[in-house]
C-alpha cells in the first residue's frame, strides 16, 4: 500500500504524465488535419485511449500504413494527473509561506481540470440565425439531430415530441411518447446525398411522403469532419399506428422548411414528422433590429460585425435591448450569445448560443494559477536578488 | 592594451550605426523624397508611396533593389516611378523572380542561370502562363510546389499590371506624354456628350461622332477603374480615415455623373508629363503642391505618413541584425582572448543593438497605432526583442558573455525570420474583426510572445552549455553552474509568461466564442510550451534530470516553441493538408533536426566532454560507479 501511495504521489510520475500529455497534444493537433477539430477533440481529449495512425496524406504511406502510436486519452491522463497531484499534496507537501505559490498553482490546476470535464459534460452549443426585422425563440444544434412529431392541432401552441437520432437503430421500434404512434427504423444514414431519381419514380424504400411525391433516392456518404460542412442525416422510418403500419417515410435534415411538411395521420389526429437539427426553445424571442458588417476601406477585411437586438421575454420585466459584437457577447438567462457569423447578403445574423453552467470556473482557476505563479516566481526572484547582493 | 581592446569593438559598432543612419544620397534632380511621401490608400490604410513601392517590389522580386539593363541600381521608389510613369522603360527591368524557371514547363522562357525576368521577357508567354494558371488546383492551400510557382508568377503579372495603372491609363508613349491634354479633352466633352445622350434618349437629333468619342474615353476609364491598384484620390475634405478613397479610373468615370475631377488626378498626370520630359522643376512644384493640399486636408495624418517613409529608409531591424552578429563575434573572440574587456564591449554593443531594435518596435507601433504584435511578422520582431531584453538582464547579472552571445543569436535569427516573412507584402496589414481588440493584443498576444522569447533564449543557452561543455577550454564548474542557473531562471520566466498568456488567451476565447478552451492548433501549441516548461521545472525540482538532461530539455523547448509558433500555422489549414509543400515546412523541419542534433550532443556520456567541467564530472562518475548520471 505504501508503495502504491509513493508511486502515485511521486514527482517522477508527474514528469512522465506531463511528457505523455505533450505527445497527446501533439498528435491530437496533427490529427486535426484528418478529422477536424471537433472530432479530434472527442478522439484524443475526451477519451480514455487513442491510437494515432500514420496519415494517408503523408509520404511513404504505402510502407508505413500499419504504424500506430497508442497513448492514453485526455480523460485518463487528466484523471491520473489529478490523482498524482492530490496524492502528492496529501502525502508530501507541507503548506508553508515558501510553497504557498505552488499550492495556489496546483489548486487552480485541479479546478481547471474539473471545469474542463464539467464543460465537456454540461455545455451545450447551438446556433441561432435571425433575419433583420424578424424574431426567433429557438436555436439549432449544427451537429445533433432529432426526429420530431409536431401536433399543430392547438391554436395557441404546437406540441413537439422529440426523439434523438441516436435511438434510430435499424430494426428497432420505439414508441412516440403521448401519441398512439411508434417508429421502426428501416435504414439510418449518418450522412447521405438526396437526389431525384431519373424519370421521377423512386426506387427507395419509402411508400409515403416527400420521397414518393418527389421521387427521391438516397446515396449514402462517408461522414464528413470538415469544420464548415454538415452531415445530411437521413433515415427511412416506418410509422406504426394503433391499427398497424401506416407506411414508410424518408426523413432527412436536408428536407427542411423549404419543402412541404410530411404529415402522418392516425384516427382524427395528424402530426408533422421531420428529422431536423436539434432545437432548443427559450421563453424569450430575439428580434434582430440591425446587423452591421463594416470593412476597412477598399478591402474585404472586416473590422466589425455587430447585431442590435431586442430580447422579448414572456416576463416583460426581462425585456431589454442589447448590442452583440465581436469580443462582446450577451449573457442572458444562463445563456451566452456570440456574434458568430452572417448570411443572406448581411441581412441575417447568426449567433452562437452557449449554455455552460461552469463558465465561471476557469476564470477562478486561472486567477488562482496566475496569482500562484506570481507569488512563487516572485519569491524565487527576490531570493536570487538577495543572494547576488550577498555575493557582491 | 586593456582600454583599446574594450574601445575598439565599441568604435566599430558605432561606425556601423552611423553608417546605417546616414541618409541615402540621391543625385536625381527630381524631389524623390517628397514624391515617396505622397499618400495613397491601399490595404485599408494610408501608406506613403514609398511603402507601396517597397512592398510591391518585395512581392515580385523578394528584394529591395532593381538593377537596370545598364547596370544602374534603383531604389524601390525609383523603380516605382519608372513603372508608373515610364512603363516602356520599366518593362525592360528584371523584377520578376522565378525560383525554378526550367520547371515551369514553358518552352523557351528559361534563360540559363537567370532567376530574374523583365516583363518584356515574359510577354511572348503570357497566354501560356494564363493557360497553366487556369489548369492548377483552385484551393491555394492544396497546391503543389510547381502549382505555387505558376500561381505566384501569374499573381505577380496581375499585380504589376495593376500597380502600373495606379496613376493614369497606360497607353502608347505618345498618349502618356499628353495625359493632361487627354483629360482636358475629356472634361470639355463631358457636358455636350451628356446632352447628346439625353437627346438620343428622347429621340431628338444628336452629335453621334461627339458621343462616340466620349464613349470611347469612358469605356477606357471604366476598364481602368477595375484595374488601377492604388486608391490615390481622397474624398473631399473634411475626411474620415475610414472613408473610401477612389482609384483614378473611378474618379474619371464619376465625371459622367457631373462630379468635378479631383485635382489629384490632374496632378498625377502633370507629374507624369514632367517626369517623362525630364522637367524636374515642374515635377517638384507639382509634388510640393500635392503635399500642401494633403497637409491641409489631413492635418493629423501627414506626420505618420512621413514618419513611415523615414522608418522605411532607416531599416532599424537590419541595422540591429548587423550589430547582433558583431556582438556574437566579439563574445566568441572573447572566449579565446581578453574575455573581460571583450565581454564588457559585447554587453555595450548588445545594449546599443537592443536600443535600435526597441526604436524600430516603437516606430512600428506608432505607424500602426497598435500593440507590438499583430501578425506573424511582428511576432518575429518581438520574439527577438524579448530574448535580447532578457539577455541584457542576464548578462548584467552574470557577466560571462553567454547571455550576450545567445541573446544576440536569437535576436539575429528571429529578425532573419521576420525578414523572410516580410516578403509577402505589407507588414502593417489590417486586423480582422475578431482580432481587432487592442486590449487582448496588448495582453494575451504580447505576453505569450514574450514567453516564446524566454524559451528560445533558454534553449540557445542550453546549446551554448553543450558546446562549451564539450569543447570549451575555460568552461569550468562555476561557469556551468552559472549557465545552468540562467537557463533555470529564464525558464521560470518562460513558464510564467506562457501560462499567463495561455490563460489570457482562454479568457479571450471565452469572450469571443463562448469556450475557454477549444483544442485548436494554436491553443495546443501554446499549451505544449507551458507543459514543456512544467516538465523542466518538475524534473529539476525532483532531481529527476541533472545538467545534461535539463539542457537537452531546454533545447527541446526550442522545437516545441517553433512548433507552437509556426508548425500550427502550417497545419491549421483544412482537412488532409499538412502543409508539406509550404516553404516554412522545410525550414521548420530543418530547425527541428538541428535541435535534435544538439540534444543528442547533450546526451553524450561525460567522457566526451572535454571542458574542465566535463572532465571533473567524468572523474566524479568514475569514482562513484552506480551513481546517478545526470
Short mmCIF file of N, CA and C in Angstrom, two decimals, chain A residues 11-15 18-19 21-22 25-26 28-37 41 45-46 52 55 57-59 102 105-106 112 116 120 125 224-227 295-305 325-329 331 336 338-339 352 354 356 359 362-363 366-367 369-370 373-374 376-377 380-381 384-385 388, chain B residues 41-45 231 241-245 370 396-398 429-437 440 488 491-493 495-497 499-500 503 506-522 524-525 527-529 531-532 534-535 537-539 541-544 556 560 563 568 571 574-578 580:
data_model
loop_
_atom_site.label_atom_id
_atom_site.label_comp_id
_atom_site.label_asym_id
_atom_site.label_seq_id
_atom_site.Cartn_x
_atom_site.Cartn_y
_atom_site.Cartn_z
N UNK A 11 7.00 12.70 -7.95
CA UNK A 11 7.31 13.70 -8.96
C UNK A 11 7.66 13.04 -10.28
N UNK A 12 8.28 11.86 -10.18
CA UNK A 12 8.66 11.13 -11.38
C UNK A 12 7.41 10.83 -12.22
N UNK A 13 6.33 10.44 -11.53
CA UNK A 13 5.08 10.17 -12.24
C UNK A 13 4.58 11.46 -12.90
N UNK A 14 4.70 12.57 -12.18
CA UNK A 14 4.28 13.86 -12.75
C UNK A 14 5.01 14.11 -14.06
N UNK A 15 6.34 13.93 -14.02
CA UNK A 15 7.13 14.21 -15.21
C UNK A 15 6.72 13.29 -16.35
N UNK A 18 3.25 14.31 -17.63
CA UNK A 18 3.33 15.56 -18.41
C UNK A 18 3.94 15.28 -19.78
N UNK A 19 4.95 14.39 -19.81
CA UNK A 19 5.58 14.09 -21.10
C UNK A 19 4.60 13.41 -22.03
N UNK A 21 1.41 13.80 -21.90
CA UNK A 21 0.45 14.84 -22.31
C UNK A 21 0.97 15.60 -23.51
N UNK A 22 2.28 15.87 -23.46
CA UNK A 22 2.90 16.60 -24.56
C UNK A 22 2.67 15.84 -25.88
N UNK A 25 -1.06 15.92 -26.91
CA UNK A 25 -1.47 17.20 -27.51
C UNK A 25 -0.90 17.31 -28.92
N UNK A 26 0.35 16.87 -29.08
CA UNK A 26 0.98 16.97 -30.40
C UNK A 26 0.21 16.15 -31.43
N UNK A 28 -2.74 14.95 -31.14
CA UNK A 28 -4.11 15.46 -31.20
C UNK A 28 -4.22 16.71 -32.05
N UNK A 29 -3.10 17.41 -32.23
CA UNK A 29 -3.11 18.57 -33.12
C UNK A 29 -2.92 18.11 -34.56
N UNK A 30 -1.96 17.18 -34.75
CA UNK A 30 -1.71 16.66 -36.09
C UNK A 30 -2.97 16.09 -36.72
N UNK A 31 -3.70 15.31 -35.93
CA UNK A 31 -4.85 14.59 -36.49
C UNK A 31 -6.02 15.53 -36.80
N UNK A 32 -5.91 16.79 -36.39
CA UNK A 32 -6.98 17.71 -36.75
C UNK A 32 -7.04 17.91 -38.25
N UNK A 33 -5.91 17.68 -38.92
CA UNK A 33 -5.92 17.77 -40.37
C UNK A 33 -6.68 16.58 -40.96
N UNK A 34 -6.81 15.46 -40.19
CA UNK A 34 -7.58 14.31 -40.67
C UNK A 34 -9.06 14.45 -40.35
N UNK A 35 -9.33 14.83 -39.10
CA UNK A 35 -10.71 14.70 -38.61
C UNK A 35 -11.36 16.01 -38.22
N UNK A 36 -10.70 17.12 -38.45
CA UNK A 36 -11.29 18.39 -37.99
C UNK A 36 -11.13 18.52 -36.48
N UNK A 37 -11.35 19.71 -35.98
CA UNK A 37 -11.09 19.96 -34.56
C UNK A 37 -12.08 19.21 -33.67
N UNK A 41 -11.06 16.28 -31.00
CA UNK A 41 -11.25 16.56 -29.57
C UNK A 41 -11.88 15.37 -28.87
N UNK A 45 -9.00 13.98 -26.59
CA UNK A 45 -9.02 14.64 -25.28
C UNK A 45 -10.22 14.26 -24.44
N UNK A 46 -11.27 13.73 -25.09
CA UNK A 46 -12.43 13.29 -24.33
C UNK A 46 -12.55 11.79 -24.45
N UNK A 52 -2.83 6.98 -32.61
CA UNK A 52 -2.59 7.79 -33.79
C UNK A 52 -2.19 6.87 -34.92
N UNK A 55 -0.91 9.00 -41.27
CA UNK A 55 -1.91 9.56 -42.19
C UNK A 55 -1.66 9.17 -43.64
N UNK A 57 -2.15 10.93 -46.15
CA UNK A 57 -1.63 12.03 -46.96
C UNK A 57 -0.11 12.17 -46.84
N UNK A 58 0.51 11.41 -45.94
CA UNK A 58 1.95 11.55 -45.73
C UNK A 58 2.75 10.71 -46.73
N UNK A 59 3.98 11.13 -46.99
CA UNK A 59 4.82 10.33 -47.89
C UNK A 59 5.08 8.96 -47.29
N UNK A 102 3.06 27.50 -5.04
CA UNK A 102 2.87 26.18 -5.64
C UNK A 102 1.48 25.65 -5.30
N UNK A 105 -1.05 27.41 -7.50
CA UNK A 105 -0.99 26.94 -8.88
C UNK A 105 -1.68 25.58 -8.98
N UNK A 106 -1.32 24.69 -8.05
CA UNK A 106 -1.87 23.34 -8.14
C UNK A 106 -3.37 23.32 -7.90
N UNK A 112 -9.17 23.74 -12.85
CA UNK A 112 -9.24 23.87 -14.31
C UNK A 112 -9.58 22.52 -14.94
N UNK A 116 -12.92 21.75 -17.06
CA UNK A 116 -12.92 21.23 -18.42
C UNK A 116 -13.86 20.03 -18.53
N UNK A 120 -17.19 19.72 -20.79
CA UNK A 120 -17.41 18.63 -21.73
C UNK A 120 -18.76 17.98 -21.51
N UNK A 125 -23.86 23.81 -27.11
CA UNK A 125 -23.64 24.87 -28.09
C UNK A 125 -24.65 24.74 -29.22
N UNK A 224 -18.55 13.41 -42.81
CA UNK A 224 -17.52 14.44 -43.01
C UNK A 224 -17.17 15.09 -41.67
N UNK A 225 -15.89 15.46 -41.53
CA UNK A 225 -15.44 16.12 -40.30
C UNK A 225 -15.02 17.55 -40.56
N UNK A 226 -15.16 17.99 -41.81
CA UNK A 226 -14.71 19.34 -42.13
C UNK A 226 -15.45 20.35 -41.27
N UNK A 227 -14.72 21.44 -40.93
CA UNK A 227 -15.28 22.40 -39.99
C UNK A 227 -16.55 23.07 -40.53
N UNK A 295 -16.20 47.03 -43.25
CA UNK A 295 -14.91 46.59 -43.78
C UNK A 295 -13.94 47.77 -43.78
N UNK A 296 -12.66 47.45 -43.76
CA UNK A 296 -11.67 48.51 -43.94
C UNK A 296 -11.82 49.07 -45.34
N UNK A 297 -11.63 50.38 -45.49
CA UNK A 297 -11.89 50.98 -46.79
C UNK A 297 -11.08 50.30 -47.89
N UNK A 298 -11.78 50.00 -48.97
CA UNK A 298 -11.10 49.45 -50.14
C UNK A 298 -10.66 48.02 -49.99
N UNK A 299 -11.12 47.30 -48.97
CA UNK A 299 -10.70 45.92 -48.81
C UNK A 299 -11.91 45.06 -48.45
N UNK A 300 -11.70 43.76 -48.42
CA UNK A 300 -12.74 42.87 -47.94
C UNK A 300 -12.47 42.46 -46.49
N UNK A 301 -11.49 43.10 -45.85
CA UNK A 301 -11.15 42.72 -44.48
C UNK A 301 -12.15 43.35 -43.52
N UNK A 302 -12.90 42.52 -42.79
CA UNK A 302 -13.90 43.10 -41.89
C UNK A 302 -13.24 43.65 -40.64
N UNK A 303 -13.73 44.77 -40.15
CA UNK A 303 -13.23 45.19 -38.85
C UNK A 303 -14.31 45.20 -37.79
N UNK A 304 -15.53 44.98 -38.21
CA UNK A 304 -16.59 44.93 -37.20
C UNK A 304 -17.80 44.16 -37.72
N UNK A 305 -18.33 43.27 -36.87
CA UNK A 305 -19.66 42.71 -37.07
C UNK A 305 -20.44 43.07 -35.81
N UNK A 325 -21.49 42.17 -30.31
CA UNK A 325 -20.44 42.31 -31.32
C UNK A 325 -19.19 41.54 -30.91
N UNK A 326 -18.20 41.52 -31.81
CA UNK A 326 -17.03 40.69 -31.60
C UNK A 326 -16.41 40.99 -30.24
N UNK A 327 -16.08 39.95 -29.52
CA UNK A 327 -15.47 40.04 -28.19
C UNK A 327 -16.42 40.63 -27.14
N UNK A 328 -17.69 40.88 -27.50
CA UNK A 328 -18.65 41.41 -26.53
C UNK A 328 -19.97 40.66 -26.64
N UNK A 329 -20.00 39.47 -26.02
CA UNK A 329 -21.21 38.66 -26.09
C UNK A 329 -22.28 39.19 -25.15
N UNK A 331 -24.73 38.05 -22.19
CA UNK A 331 -25.02 36.99 -21.24
C UNK A 331 -26.43 37.22 -20.72
N UNK A 336 -25.20 32.45 -23.26
CA UNK A 336 -24.35 33.50 -23.79
C UNK A 336 -24.52 33.53 -25.30
N UNK A 338 -23.10 34.93 -28.85
CA UNK A 338 -21.92 35.49 -29.51
C UNK A 338 -22.24 35.81 -30.95
N UNK A 339 -21.63 36.87 -31.45
CA UNK A 339 -21.74 37.16 -32.87
C UNK A 339 -20.87 36.15 -33.58
N UNK A 352 -23.96 32.41 -31.98
CA UNK A 352 -23.59 31.16 -31.31
C UNK A 352 -24.21 31.26 -29.92
N UNK A 354 -24.49 29.57 -26.25
CA UNK A 354 -23.80 28.61 -25.40
C UNK A 354 -24.44 28.60 -24.02
N UNK A 356 -23.35 27.12 -20.61
CA UNK A 356 -22.26 26.45 -19.91
C UNK A 356 -22.31 26.84 -18.44
N UNK A 359 -19.14 28.17 -16.61
CA UNK A 359 -18.27 29.10 -17.35
C UNK A 359 -17.40 29.94 -16.45
N UNK A 362 -13.28 28.39 -14.96
CA UNK A 362 -11.94 28.66 -15.48
C UNK A 362 -11.40 30.02 -15.03
N UNK A 363 -12.29 30.99 -14.93
CA UNK A 363 -11.83 32.31 -14.51
C UNK A 363 -11.24 32.25 -13.09
N UNK A 366 -7.91 30.21 -13.21
CA UNK A 366 -6.75 30.88 -13.79
C UNK A 366 -6.29 32.04 -12.91
N UNK A 367 -7.24 32.61 -12.21
CA UNK A 367 -6.87 33.66 -11.27
C UNK A 367 -5.94 33.08 -10.20
N UNK A 369 -4.12 30.36 -10.47
CA UNK A 369 -2.85 29.95 -11.04
C UNK A 369 -1.95 31.15 -11.31
N UNK A 370 -2.54 32.19 -11.86
CA UNK A 370 -1.75 33.39 -12.15
C UNK A 370 -1.15 33.96 -10.88
N UNK A 373 1.64 31.67 -9.67
CA UNK A 373 2.88 31.85 -10.43
C UNK A 373 3.59 33.12 -9.98
N UNK A 374 2.81 34.19 -9.84
CA UNK A 374 3.42 35.46 -9.45
C UNK A 374 4.08 35.33 -8.09
N UNK A 376 5.10 32.53 -6.51
CA UNK A 376 6.20 31.59 -6.47
C UNK A 376 7.46 32.14 -7.12
N UNK A 377 7.28 32.65 -8.36
CA UNK A 377 8.47 33.14 -9.05
C UNK A 377 8.94 34.45 -8.43
N UNK A 380 11.17 33.34 -5.70
CA UNK A 380 12.44 32.89 -6.27
C UNK A 380 13.31 34.06 -6.67
N UNK A 381 12.67 35.03 -7.33
CA UNK A 381 13.41 36.14 -7.88
C UNK A 381 14.02 36.99 -6.77
N UNK A 384 16.89 35.23 -5.34
CA UNK A 384 18.03 35.32 -6.27
C UNK A 384 18.72 36.67 -6.13
N UNK A 385 17.92 37.73 -6.07
CA UNK A 385 18.49 39.07 -5.96
C UNK A 385 19.26 39.20 -4.65
N UNK A 388 22.54 37.51 -4.82
CA UNK A 388 23.52 38.27 -5.59
C UNK A 388 24.08 39.41 -4.75
N UNK B 41 -4.27 55.19 -50.46
CA UNK B 41 -4.95 54.23 -49.61
C UNK B 41 -4.85 52.85 -50.25
N UNK B 42 -4.29 51.91 -49.50
CA UNK B 42 -4.21 50.54 -50.01
C UNK B 42 -4.21 49.60 -48.81
N UNK B 43 -4.88 48.48 -48.96
CA UNK B 43 -4.97 47.53 -47.85
C UNK B 43 -5.69 48.13 -46.65
N UNK B 44 -6.56 49.11 -46.87
CA UNK B 44 -7.36 49.66 -45.79
C UNK B 44 -6.67 50.73 -44.97
N UNK B 45 -5.44 51.12 -45.36
CA UNK B 45 -4.79 52.17 -44.60
C UNK B 45 -4.08 53.15 -45.54
N UNK B 231 -5.56 53.43 -54.45
CA UNK B 231 -6.59 54.45 -54.35
C UNK B 231 -5.88 55.75 -54.06
N UNK B 241 -10.84 58.93 -41.66
CA UNK B 241 -9.84 57.96 -42.14
C UNK B 241 -10.48 56.66 -42.64
N UNK B 242 -11.72 56.36 -42.22
CA UNK B 242 -12.34 55.12 -42.67
C UNK B 242 -13.12 55.31 -43.96
N UNK B 243 -13.12 56.53 -44.53
CA UNK B 243 -13.80 56.74 -45.81
C UNK B 243 -13.04 56.07 -46.93
N UNK B 244 -13.78 55.65 -47.94
CA UNK B 244 -13.16 55.06 -49.12
C UNK B 244 -12.50 56.14 -49.99
N UNK B 245 -11.27 55.91 -50.38
CA UNK B 245 -10.66 56.72 -51.42
C UNK B 245 -11.03 56.09 -52.76
N UNK B 370 -0.99 50.36 -32.94
CA UNK B 370 -1.36 49.06 -32.42
C UNK B 370 -0.32 48.59 -31.42
N UNK B 396 23.90 41.25 -17.48
CA UNK B 396 24.25 42.23 -16.45
C UNK B 396 24.55 41.52 -15.13
N UNK B 397 23.78 40.46 -14.84
CA UNK B 397 24.00 39.72 -13.60
C UNK B 397 25.21 38.81 -13.68
N UNK B 398 25.36 38.10 -14.80
CA UNK B 398 26.36 37.03 -14.85
C UNK B 398 27.68 37.44 -15.48
N UNK B 429 -0.57 44.98 -42.05
CA UNK B 429 -1.90 44.66 -42.55
C UNK B 429 -2.95 44.88 -41.47
N UNK B 430 -4.19 45.10 -41.94
CA UNK B 430 -5.27 45.41 -41.01
C UNK B 430 -5.69 44.16 -40.25
N UNK B 431 -6.25 44.37 -39.06
CA UNK B 431 -6.64 43.26 -38.22
C UNK B 431 -8.08 42.86 -38.49
N UNK B 432 -8.30 41.56 -38.65
CA UNK B 432 -9.68 41.08 -38.84
C UNK B 432 -10.49 41.34 -37.57
N UNK B 433 -11.81 41.36 -37.77
CA UNK B 433 -12.68 41.81 -36.69
C UNK B 433 -12.39 41.15 -35.34
N UNK B 434 -12.26 39.83 -35.32
CA UNK B 434 -12.15 39.18 -34.02
C UNK B 434 -10.84 39.56 -33.33
N UNK B 435 -9.82 39.88 -34.15
CA UNK B 435 -8.53 40.25 -33.57
C UNK B 435 -8.46 41.73 -33.24
N UNK B 436 -9.49 42.46 -33.69
CA UNK B 436 -9.43 43.90 -33.58
C UNK B 436 -9.73 44.34 -32.16
N UNK B 437 -8.82 44.02 -31.26
CA UNK B 437 -9.03 44.38 -29.88
C UNK B 437 -7.68 44.73 -29.29
N UNK B 440 -6.75 42.88 -25.95
CA UNK B 440 -6.26 41.49 -25.97
C UNK B 440 -4.94 41.38 -26.73
N UNK B 488 17.65 28.04 -15.86
CA UNK B 488 16.56 27.82 -14.91
C UNK B 488 15.74 29.09 -14.73
N UNK B 491 13.72 29.92 -17.79
CA UNK B 491 12.57 29.03 -18.00
C UNK B 491 11.47 29.35 -17.00
N UNK B 492 11.86 29.76 -15.79
CA UNK B 492 10.83 30.23 -14.85
C UNK B 492 10.04 31.37 -15.48
N UNK B 493 10.76 32.34 -16.06
CA UNK B 493 10.08 33.44 -16.75
C UNK B 493 9.20 32.90 -17.87
N UNK B 495 7.91 29.95 -18.30
CA UNK B 495 6.74 29.22 -17.79
C UNK B 495 5.68 30.21 -17.35
N UNK B 496 6.12 31.23 -16.64
CA UNK B 496 5.17 32.22 -16.13
C UNK B 496 4.45 32.92 -17.28
N UNK B 497 5.22 33.41 -18.26
CA UNK B 497 4.59 34.17 -19.34
C UNK B 497 3.76 33.27 -20.24
N UNK B 499 2.21 30.49 -19.42
CA UNK B 499 0.98 30.11 -18.72
C UNK B 499 0.03 31.31 -18.66
N UNK B 500 0.57 32.45 -18.28
CA UNK B 500 -0.27 33.65 -18.19
C UNK B 500 -0.88 33.96 -19.56
N UNK B 503 -3.58 31.49 -20.47
CA UNK B 503 -4.77 31.77 -19.68
C UNK B 503 -5.52 32.97 -20.25
N UNK B 506 -7.32 31.99 -23.21
CA UNK B 506 -8.55 31.27 -22.87
C UNK B 506 -9.67 32.24 -22.55
N UNK B 507 -9.34 33.29 -21.82
CA UNK B 507 -10.38 34.26 -21.46
C UNK B 507 -10.87 34.99 -22.72
N UNK B 508 -9.93 35.33 -23.59
CA UNK B 508 -10.32 35.98 -24.84
C UNK B 508 -11.25 35.06 -25.64
N UNK B 509 -10.86 33.77 -25.74
CA UNK B 509 -11.68 32.81 -26.49
C UNK B 509 -13.06 32.71 -25.86
N UNK B 510 -13.12 32.74 -24.54
CA UNK B 510 -14.42 32.66 -23.87
C UNK B 510 -15.25 33.88 -24.19
N UNK B 511 -14.58 35.03 -24.30
CA UNK B 511 -15.30 36.26 -24.63
C UNK B 511 -15.77 36.28 -26.08
N UNK B 512 -15.02 35.63 -26.97
CA UNK B 512 -15.40 35.74 -28.38
C UNK B 512 -16.20 34.55 -28.90
N UNK B 513 -15.98 33.37 -28.34
CA UNK B 513 -16.66 32.19 -28.91
C UNK B 513 -17.43 31.38 -27.88
N UNK B 514 -17.29 31.74 -26.62
CA UNK B 514 -18.04 31.01 -25.62
C UNK B 514 -17.40 29.73 -25.19
N UNK B 515 -16.10 29.61 -25.37
CA UNK B 515 -15.43 28.44 -24.83
C UNK B 515 -14.05 28.88 -24.36
N UNK B 516 -13.71 28.41 -23.18
CA UNK B 516 -12.43 28.79 -22.63
C UNK B 516 -11.30 28.09 -23.39
N UNK B 517 -11.58 26.86 -23.74
CA UNK B 517 -10.56 26.07 -24.41
C UNK B 517 -11.18 25.29 -25.55
N UNK B 518 -10.62 25.33 -26.74
CA UNK B 518 -11.24 24.64 -27.88
C UNK B 518 -10.33 23.66 -28.57
N UNK B 519 -9.13 23.41 -28.02
CA UNK B 519 -8.16 22.47 -28.61
C UNK B 519 -7.84 22.84 -30.04
N UNK B 520 -7.79 24.10 -30.38
CA UNK B 520 -7.38 24.38 -31.76
C UNK B 520 -5.86 24.44 -31.82
N UNK B 521 -5.28 24.29 -33.04
CA UNK B 521 -3.83 24.08 -33.13
C UNK B 521 -3.01 25.14 -32.39
N UNK B 522 -3.43 26.39 -32.50
CA UNK B 522 -2.62 27.44 -31.88
C UNK B 522 -2.68 27.34 -30.35
N UNK B 524 -3.26 24.60 -28.66
CA UNK B 524 -2.49 23.42 -28.28
C UNK B 524 -1.00 23.71 -28.27
N UNK B 525 -0.56 24.48 -29.27
CA UNK B 525 0.86 24.83 -29.34
C UNK B 525 1.29 25.57 -28.08
N UNK B 527 -0.12 25.52 -25.22
CA UNK B 527 -0.18 24.61 -24.07
C UNK B 527 1.06 23.72 -24.03
N UNK B 528 1.53 23.31 -25.22
CA UNK B 528 2.72 22.46 -25.25
C UNK B 528 3.93 23.19 -24.70
N UNK B 529 4.03 24.49 -24.97
CA UNK B 529 5.14 25.26 -24.41
C UNK B 529 5.04 25.27 -22.88
N UNK B 531 3.55 23.07 -20.98
CA UNK B 531 3.81 21.73 -20.44
C UNK B 531 5.31 21.44 -20.45
N UNK B 532 5.98 21.85 -21.54
CA UNK B 532 7.43 21.60 -21.60
C UNK B 532 8.14 22.32 -20.45
N UNK B 534 6.82 23.13 -17.67
CA UNK B 534 6.43 22.45 -16.43
C UNK B 534 7.26 21.18 -16.23
N UNK B 535 7.50 20.45 -17.32
CA UNK B 535 8.31 19.23 -17.22
C UNK B 535 9.72 19.61 -16.71
N UNK B 537 10.69 22.20 -15.00
CA UNK B 537 10.72 22.65 -13.60
C UNK B 537 10.55 21.47 -12.65
N UNK B 538 9.60 20.58 -12.96
CA UNK B 538 9.37 19.45 -12.06
C UNK B 538 10.56 18.50 -12.06
N UNK B 539 11.15 18.31 -13.25
CA UNK B 539 12.30 17.40 -13.33
C UNK B 539 13.47 17.98 -12.54
N UNK B 541 13.21 20.23 -9.93
CA UNK B 541 12.91 20.24 -8.50
C UNK B 541 13.00 18.84 -7.92
N UNK B 542 12.60 17.85 -8.70
CA UNK B 542 12.61 16.48 -8.19
C UNK B 542 13.96 15.81 -8.34
N UNK B 543 14.92 16.53 -8.92
CA UNK B 543 16.23 15.92 -9.13
C UNK B 543 16.18 14.75 -10.11
N UNK B 544 15.14 14.72 -10.97
CA UNK B 544 14.98 13.60 -11.89
C UNK B 544 15.96 13.73 -13.04
N UNK B 556 15.08 21.09 -26.31
CA UNK B 556 13.83 20.55 -26.83
C UNK B 556 12.74 21.63 -26.83
N UNK B 560 9.60 22.70 -29.50
CA UNK B 560 8.20 22.86 -29.13
C UNK B 560 7.73 24.28 -29.44
N UNK B 563 7.32 24.89 -33.06
CA UNK B 563 6.08 24.23 -33.50
C UNK B 563 4.87 25.09 -33.14
N UNK B 568 1.92 25.13 -36.20
CA UNK B 568 0.47 25.13 -36.18
C UNK B 568 -0.10 25.97 -37.31
N UNK B 571 -0.30 23.71 -40.23
CA UNK B 571 -1.36 22.72 -40.08
C UNK B 571 -2.75 23.31 -40.17
N UNK B 574 -7.19 23.32 -42.82
CA UNK B 574 -8.15 22.48 -43.54
C UNK B 574 -7.79 21.01 -43.57
N UNK B 575 -8.72 20.23 -44.06
CA UNK B 575 -8.59 18.77 -43.96
C UNK B 575 -7.50 18.21 -44.87
N UNK B 576 -6.80 17.21 -44.38
CA UNK B 576 -5.80 16.46 -45.13
C UNK B 576 -4.75 17.35 -45.75
N UNK B 577 -4.51 18.49 -45.15
CA UNK B 577 -3.50 19.37 -45.69
C UNK B 577 -2.49 19.60 -44.57
N UNK B 578 -1.31 19.04 -44.78
CA UNK B 578 -0.29 19.11 -43.73
C UNK B 578 0.75 20.17 -44.03
N UNK B 580 3.00 20.30 -46.31
CA UNK B 580 4.33 19.80 -46.70
C UNK B 580 4.98 20.68 -47.76
#
